[in-house]
Tab-separated table of N, CA, C and O in Angstrom:
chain	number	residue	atom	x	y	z
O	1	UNK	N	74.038	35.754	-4.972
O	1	UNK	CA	74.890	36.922	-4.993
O	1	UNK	C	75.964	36.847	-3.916
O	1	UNK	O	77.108	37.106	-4.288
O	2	UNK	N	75.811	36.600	-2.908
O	2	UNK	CA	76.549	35.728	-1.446
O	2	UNK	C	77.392	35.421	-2.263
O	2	UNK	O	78.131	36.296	-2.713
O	3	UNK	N	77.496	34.196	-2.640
O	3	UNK	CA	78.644	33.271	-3.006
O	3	UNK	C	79.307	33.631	-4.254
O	3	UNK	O	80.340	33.054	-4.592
O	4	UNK	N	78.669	34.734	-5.102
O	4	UNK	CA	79.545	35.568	-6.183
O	4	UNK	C	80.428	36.347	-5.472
O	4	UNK	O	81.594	36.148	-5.812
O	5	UNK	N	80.291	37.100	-4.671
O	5	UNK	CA	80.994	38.182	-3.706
O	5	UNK	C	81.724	37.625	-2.580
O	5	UNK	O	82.217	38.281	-1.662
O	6	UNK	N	81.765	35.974	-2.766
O	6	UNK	CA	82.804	35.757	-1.573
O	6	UNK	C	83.646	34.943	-2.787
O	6	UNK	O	84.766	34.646	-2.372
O	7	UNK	N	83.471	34.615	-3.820
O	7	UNK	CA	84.710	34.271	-5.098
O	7	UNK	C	85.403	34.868	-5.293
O	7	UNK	O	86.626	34.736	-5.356
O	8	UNK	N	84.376	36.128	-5.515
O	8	UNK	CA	85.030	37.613	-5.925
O	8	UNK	C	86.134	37.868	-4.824
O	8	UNK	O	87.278	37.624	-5.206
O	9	UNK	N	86.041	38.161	-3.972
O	9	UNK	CA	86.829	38.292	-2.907
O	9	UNK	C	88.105	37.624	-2.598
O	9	UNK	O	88.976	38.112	-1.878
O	10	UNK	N	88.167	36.410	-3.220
O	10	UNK	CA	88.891	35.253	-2.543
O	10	UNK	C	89.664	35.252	-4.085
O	10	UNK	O	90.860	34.966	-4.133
O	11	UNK	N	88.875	35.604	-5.393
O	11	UNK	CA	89.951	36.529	-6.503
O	11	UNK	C	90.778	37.146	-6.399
O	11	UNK	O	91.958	36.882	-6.629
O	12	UNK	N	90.201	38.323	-5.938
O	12	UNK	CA	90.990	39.642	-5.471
O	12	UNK	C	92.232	39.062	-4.038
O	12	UNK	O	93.118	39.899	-3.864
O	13	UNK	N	92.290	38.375	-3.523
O	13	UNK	CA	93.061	37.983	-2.553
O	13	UNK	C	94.038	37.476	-3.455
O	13	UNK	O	95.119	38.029	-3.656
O	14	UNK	N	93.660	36.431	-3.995
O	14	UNK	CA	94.594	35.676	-4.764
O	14	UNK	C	95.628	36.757	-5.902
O	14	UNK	O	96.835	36.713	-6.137
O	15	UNK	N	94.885	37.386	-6.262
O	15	UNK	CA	95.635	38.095	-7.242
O	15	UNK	C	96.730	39.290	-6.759
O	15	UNK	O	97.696	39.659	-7.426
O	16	UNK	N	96.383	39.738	-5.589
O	16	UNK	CA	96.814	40.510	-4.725
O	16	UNK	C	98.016	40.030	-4.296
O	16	UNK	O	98.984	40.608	-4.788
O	17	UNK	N	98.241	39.178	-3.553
O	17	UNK	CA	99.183	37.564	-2.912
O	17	UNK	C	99.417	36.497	-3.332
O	17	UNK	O	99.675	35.418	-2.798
O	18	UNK	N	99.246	37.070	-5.056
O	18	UNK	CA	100.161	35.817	-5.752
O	18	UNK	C	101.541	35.514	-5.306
O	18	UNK	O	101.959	34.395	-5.008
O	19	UNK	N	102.313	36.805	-5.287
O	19	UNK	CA	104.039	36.256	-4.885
O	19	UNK	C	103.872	35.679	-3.111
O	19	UNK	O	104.671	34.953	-2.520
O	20	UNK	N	102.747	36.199	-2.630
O	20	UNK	CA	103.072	35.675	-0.842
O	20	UNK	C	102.638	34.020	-1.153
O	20	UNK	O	102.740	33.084	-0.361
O	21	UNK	N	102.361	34.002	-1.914
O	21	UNK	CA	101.190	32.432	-1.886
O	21	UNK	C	101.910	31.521	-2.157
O	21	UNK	O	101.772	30.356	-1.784
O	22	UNK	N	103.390	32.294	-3.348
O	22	UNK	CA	103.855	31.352	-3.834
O	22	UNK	C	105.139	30.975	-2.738
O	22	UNK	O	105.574	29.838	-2.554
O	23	UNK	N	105.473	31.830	-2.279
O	23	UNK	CA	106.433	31.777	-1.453
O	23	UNK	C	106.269	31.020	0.019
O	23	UNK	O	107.226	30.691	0.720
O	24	UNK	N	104.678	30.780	0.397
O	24	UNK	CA	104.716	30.236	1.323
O	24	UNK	C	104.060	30.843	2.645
O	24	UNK	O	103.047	31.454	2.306
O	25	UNK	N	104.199	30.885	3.620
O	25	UNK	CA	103.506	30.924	4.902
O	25	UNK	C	102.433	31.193	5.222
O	25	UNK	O	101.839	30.152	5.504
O	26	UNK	N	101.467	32.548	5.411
O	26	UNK	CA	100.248	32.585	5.951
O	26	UNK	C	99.329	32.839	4.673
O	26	UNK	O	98.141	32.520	4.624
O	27	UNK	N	99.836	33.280	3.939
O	27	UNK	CA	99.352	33.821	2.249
O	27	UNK	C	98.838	32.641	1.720
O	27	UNK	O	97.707	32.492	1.257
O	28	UNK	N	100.088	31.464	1.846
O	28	UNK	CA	99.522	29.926	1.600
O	28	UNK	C	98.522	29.399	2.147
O	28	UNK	O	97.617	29.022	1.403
O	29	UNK	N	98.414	29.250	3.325
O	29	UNK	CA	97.938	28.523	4.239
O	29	UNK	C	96.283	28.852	3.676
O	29	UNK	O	95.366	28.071	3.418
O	30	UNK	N	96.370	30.471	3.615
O	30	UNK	CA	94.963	31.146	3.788
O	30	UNK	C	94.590	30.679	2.137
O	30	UNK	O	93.466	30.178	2.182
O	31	UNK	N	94.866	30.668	1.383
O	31	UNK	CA	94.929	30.306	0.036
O	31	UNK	C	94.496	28.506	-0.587
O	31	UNK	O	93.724	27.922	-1.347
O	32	UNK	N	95.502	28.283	0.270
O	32	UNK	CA	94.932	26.440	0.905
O	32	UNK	C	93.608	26.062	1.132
O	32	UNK	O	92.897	25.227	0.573
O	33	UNK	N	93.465	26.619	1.800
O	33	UNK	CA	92.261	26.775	2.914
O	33	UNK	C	90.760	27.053	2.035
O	33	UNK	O	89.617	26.597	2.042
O	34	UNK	N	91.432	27.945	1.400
O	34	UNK	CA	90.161	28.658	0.576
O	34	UNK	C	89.845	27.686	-0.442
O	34	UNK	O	88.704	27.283	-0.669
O	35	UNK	N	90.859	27.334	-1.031
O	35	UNK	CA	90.883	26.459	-2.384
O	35	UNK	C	90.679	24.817	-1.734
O	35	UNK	O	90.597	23.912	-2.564
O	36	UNK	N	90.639	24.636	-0.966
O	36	UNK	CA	89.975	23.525	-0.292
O	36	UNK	C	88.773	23.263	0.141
O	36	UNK	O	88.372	22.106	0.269
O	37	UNK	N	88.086	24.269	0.407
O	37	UNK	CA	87.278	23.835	1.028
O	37	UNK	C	86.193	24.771	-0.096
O	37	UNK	O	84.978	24.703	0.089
O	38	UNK	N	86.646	25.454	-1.014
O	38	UNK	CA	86.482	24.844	-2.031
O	38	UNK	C	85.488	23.985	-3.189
O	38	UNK	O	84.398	24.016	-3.760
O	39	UNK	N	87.007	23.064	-3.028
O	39	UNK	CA	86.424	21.826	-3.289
O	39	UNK	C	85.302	20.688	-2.377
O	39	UNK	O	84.234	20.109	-2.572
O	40	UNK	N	85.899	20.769	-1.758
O	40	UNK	CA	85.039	20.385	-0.670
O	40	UNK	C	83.846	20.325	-0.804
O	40	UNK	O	83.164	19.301	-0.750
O	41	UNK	N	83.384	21.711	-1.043
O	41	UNK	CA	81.721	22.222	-1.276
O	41	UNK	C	81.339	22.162	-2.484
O	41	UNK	O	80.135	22.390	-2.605
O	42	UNK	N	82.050	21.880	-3.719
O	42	UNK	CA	81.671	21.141	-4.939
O	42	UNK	C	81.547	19.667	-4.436
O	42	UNK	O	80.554	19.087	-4.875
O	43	UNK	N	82.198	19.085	-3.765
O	43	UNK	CA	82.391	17.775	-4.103
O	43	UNK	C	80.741	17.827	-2.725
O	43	UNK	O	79.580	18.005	-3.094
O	44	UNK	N	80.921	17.742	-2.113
O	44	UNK	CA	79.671	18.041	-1.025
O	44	UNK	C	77.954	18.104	-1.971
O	44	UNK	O	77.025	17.296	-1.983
O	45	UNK	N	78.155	19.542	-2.718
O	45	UNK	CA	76.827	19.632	-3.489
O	45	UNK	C	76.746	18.559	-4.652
O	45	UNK	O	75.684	18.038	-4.992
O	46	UNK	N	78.188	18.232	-5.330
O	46	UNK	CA	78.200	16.797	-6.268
O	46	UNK	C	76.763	15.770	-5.621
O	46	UNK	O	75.727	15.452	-6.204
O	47	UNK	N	77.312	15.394	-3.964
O	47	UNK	CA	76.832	14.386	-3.274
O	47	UNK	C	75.384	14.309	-3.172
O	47	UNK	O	74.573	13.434	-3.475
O	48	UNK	N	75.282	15.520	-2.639
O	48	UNK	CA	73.771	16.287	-2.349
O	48	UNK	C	73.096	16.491	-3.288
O	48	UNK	O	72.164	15.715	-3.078
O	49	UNK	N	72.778	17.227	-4.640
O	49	UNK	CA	72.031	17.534	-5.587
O	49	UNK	C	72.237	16.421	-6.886
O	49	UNK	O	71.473	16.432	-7.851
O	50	UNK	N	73.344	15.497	-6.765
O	50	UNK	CA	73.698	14.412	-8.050
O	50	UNK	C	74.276	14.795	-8.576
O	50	UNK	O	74.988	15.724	-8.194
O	51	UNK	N	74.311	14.267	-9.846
O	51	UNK	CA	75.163	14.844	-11.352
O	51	UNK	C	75.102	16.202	-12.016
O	51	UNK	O	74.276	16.634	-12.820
O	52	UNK	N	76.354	16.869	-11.400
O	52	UNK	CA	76.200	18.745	-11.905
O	52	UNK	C	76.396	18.653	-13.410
O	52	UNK	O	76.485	17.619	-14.071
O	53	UNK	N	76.444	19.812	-13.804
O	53	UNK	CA	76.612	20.348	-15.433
O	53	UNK	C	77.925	19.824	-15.634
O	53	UNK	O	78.399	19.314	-14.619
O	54	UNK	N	78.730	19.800	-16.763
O	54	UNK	CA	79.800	19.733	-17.077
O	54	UNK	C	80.655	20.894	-16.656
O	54	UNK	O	81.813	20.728	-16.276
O	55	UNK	N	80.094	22.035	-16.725
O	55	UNK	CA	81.371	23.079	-16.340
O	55	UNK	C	81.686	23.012	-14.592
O	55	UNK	O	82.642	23.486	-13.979
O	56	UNK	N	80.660	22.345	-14.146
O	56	UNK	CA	80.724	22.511	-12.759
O	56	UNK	C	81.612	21.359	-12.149
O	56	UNK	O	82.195	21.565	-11.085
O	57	UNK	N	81.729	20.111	-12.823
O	57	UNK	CA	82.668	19.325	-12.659
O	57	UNK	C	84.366	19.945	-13.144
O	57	UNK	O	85.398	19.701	-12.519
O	58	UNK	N	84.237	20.906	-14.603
O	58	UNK	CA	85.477	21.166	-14.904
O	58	UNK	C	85.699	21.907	-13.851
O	58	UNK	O	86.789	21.639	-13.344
O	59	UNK	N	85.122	22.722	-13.319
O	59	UNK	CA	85.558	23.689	-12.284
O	59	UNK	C	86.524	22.882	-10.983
O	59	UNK	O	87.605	23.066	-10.424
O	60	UNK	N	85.619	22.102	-10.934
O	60	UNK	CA	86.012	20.710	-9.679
O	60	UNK	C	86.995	20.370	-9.631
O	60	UNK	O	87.609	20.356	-8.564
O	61	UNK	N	87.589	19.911	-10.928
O	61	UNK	CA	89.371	19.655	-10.884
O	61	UNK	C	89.782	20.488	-11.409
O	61	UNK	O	90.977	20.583	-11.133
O	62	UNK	N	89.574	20.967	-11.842
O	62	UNK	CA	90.881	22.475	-12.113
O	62	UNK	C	91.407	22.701	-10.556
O	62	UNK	O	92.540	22.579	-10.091
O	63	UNK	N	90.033	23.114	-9.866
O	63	UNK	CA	90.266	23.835	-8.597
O	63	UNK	C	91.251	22.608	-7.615
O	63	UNK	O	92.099	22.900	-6.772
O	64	UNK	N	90.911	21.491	-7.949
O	64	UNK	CA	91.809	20.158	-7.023
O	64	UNK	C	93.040	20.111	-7.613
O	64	UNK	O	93.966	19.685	-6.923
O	65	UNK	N	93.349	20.602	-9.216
O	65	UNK	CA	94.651	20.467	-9.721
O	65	UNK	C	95.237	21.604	-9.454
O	65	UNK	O	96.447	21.583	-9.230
O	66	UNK	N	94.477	22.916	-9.415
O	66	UNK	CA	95.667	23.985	-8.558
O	66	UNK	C	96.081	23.551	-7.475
O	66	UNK	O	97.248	23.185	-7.335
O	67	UNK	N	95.195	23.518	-6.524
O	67	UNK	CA	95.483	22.731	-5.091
O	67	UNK	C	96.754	22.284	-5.062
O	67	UNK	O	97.737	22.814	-4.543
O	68	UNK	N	96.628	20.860	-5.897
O	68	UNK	CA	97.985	19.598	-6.077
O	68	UNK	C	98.893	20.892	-6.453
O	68	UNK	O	99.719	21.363	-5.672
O	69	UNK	N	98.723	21.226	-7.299
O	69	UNK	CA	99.878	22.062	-7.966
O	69	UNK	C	100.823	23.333	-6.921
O	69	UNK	O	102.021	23.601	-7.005
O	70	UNK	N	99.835	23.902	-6.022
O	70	UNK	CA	100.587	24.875	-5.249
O	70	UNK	C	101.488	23.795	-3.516
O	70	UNK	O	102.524	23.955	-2.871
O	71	UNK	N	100.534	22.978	-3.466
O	71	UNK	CA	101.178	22.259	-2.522
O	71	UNK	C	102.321	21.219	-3.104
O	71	UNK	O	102.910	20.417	-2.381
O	72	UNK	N	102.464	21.309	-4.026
O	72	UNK	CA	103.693	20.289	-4.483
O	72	UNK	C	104.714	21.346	-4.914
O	72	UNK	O	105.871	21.012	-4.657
O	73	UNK	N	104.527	22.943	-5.706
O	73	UNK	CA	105.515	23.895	-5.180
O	73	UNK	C	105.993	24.101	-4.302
O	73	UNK	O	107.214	24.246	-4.360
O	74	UNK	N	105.248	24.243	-2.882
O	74	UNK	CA	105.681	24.707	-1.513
O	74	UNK	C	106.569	23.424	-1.141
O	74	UNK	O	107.767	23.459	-0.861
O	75	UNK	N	105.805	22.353	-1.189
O	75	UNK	CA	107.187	21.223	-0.855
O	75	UNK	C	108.530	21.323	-1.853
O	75	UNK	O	109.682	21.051	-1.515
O	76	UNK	N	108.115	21.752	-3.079
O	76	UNK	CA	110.174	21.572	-3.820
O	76	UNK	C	110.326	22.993	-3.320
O	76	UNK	O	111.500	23.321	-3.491
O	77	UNK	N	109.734	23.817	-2.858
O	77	UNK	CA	110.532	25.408	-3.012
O	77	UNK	C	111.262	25.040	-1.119
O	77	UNK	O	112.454	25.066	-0.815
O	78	UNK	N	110.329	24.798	-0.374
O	78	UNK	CA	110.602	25.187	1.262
O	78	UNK	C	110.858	23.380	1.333
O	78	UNK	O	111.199	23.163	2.496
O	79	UNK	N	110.830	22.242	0.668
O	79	UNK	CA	111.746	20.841	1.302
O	79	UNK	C	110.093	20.574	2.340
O	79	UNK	O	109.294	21.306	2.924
O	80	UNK	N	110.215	19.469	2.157
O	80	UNK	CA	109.157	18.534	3.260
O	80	UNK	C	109.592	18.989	4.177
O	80	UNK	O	110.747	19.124	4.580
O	81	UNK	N	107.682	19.516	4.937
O	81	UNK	CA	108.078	19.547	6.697
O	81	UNK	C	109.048	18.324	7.675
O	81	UNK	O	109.044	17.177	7.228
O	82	UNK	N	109.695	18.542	8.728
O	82	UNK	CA	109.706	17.987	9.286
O	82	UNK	C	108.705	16.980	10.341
O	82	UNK	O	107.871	17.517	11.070
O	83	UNK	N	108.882	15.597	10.325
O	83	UNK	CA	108.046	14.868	11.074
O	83	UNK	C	107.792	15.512	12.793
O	83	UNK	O	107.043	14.920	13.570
């Protein structure tokens, strides 16, 4: 129930701060963050428990192809950081 109510949550954020998220700065970052780590903890329990269900892998890259997908917006919308 924990980890339903912190999805839930991290839903409701997202849906809330869709236009901040897309636009960039702390909305992103926090959004990043979330959707990273994430993955992370799929790819982590992948390691740990073996071969998940099929939906639990689809979940896996969807969630890594939003990822790619919002960080390759923020670079064409705001231009590569500076080194």
């Amino acid at each position: 129930r924990f980890l339903k109510s912190v999805e839930l949550g991290a839903g409701v954020f997202c849906l809330a701060y869709r236009r901040a998220i897309m636009d960039g700065g702390r909305a992103a970052a926090v959004f990043l963050t979330i959707v990273g780590l994430g993955v992370a903890a799929r790819s982590f329990a992948w390691l740990v428990d073996g071969r998940p269900a099929t939906a639990f892998i689809v979940f896996l890259v969807l969630e890594a192809l939003v990822f790619v997908a919002v960080v390759l917006h923020l670079r064409i919308k705001n231009g590569p950081r500076p080194a």
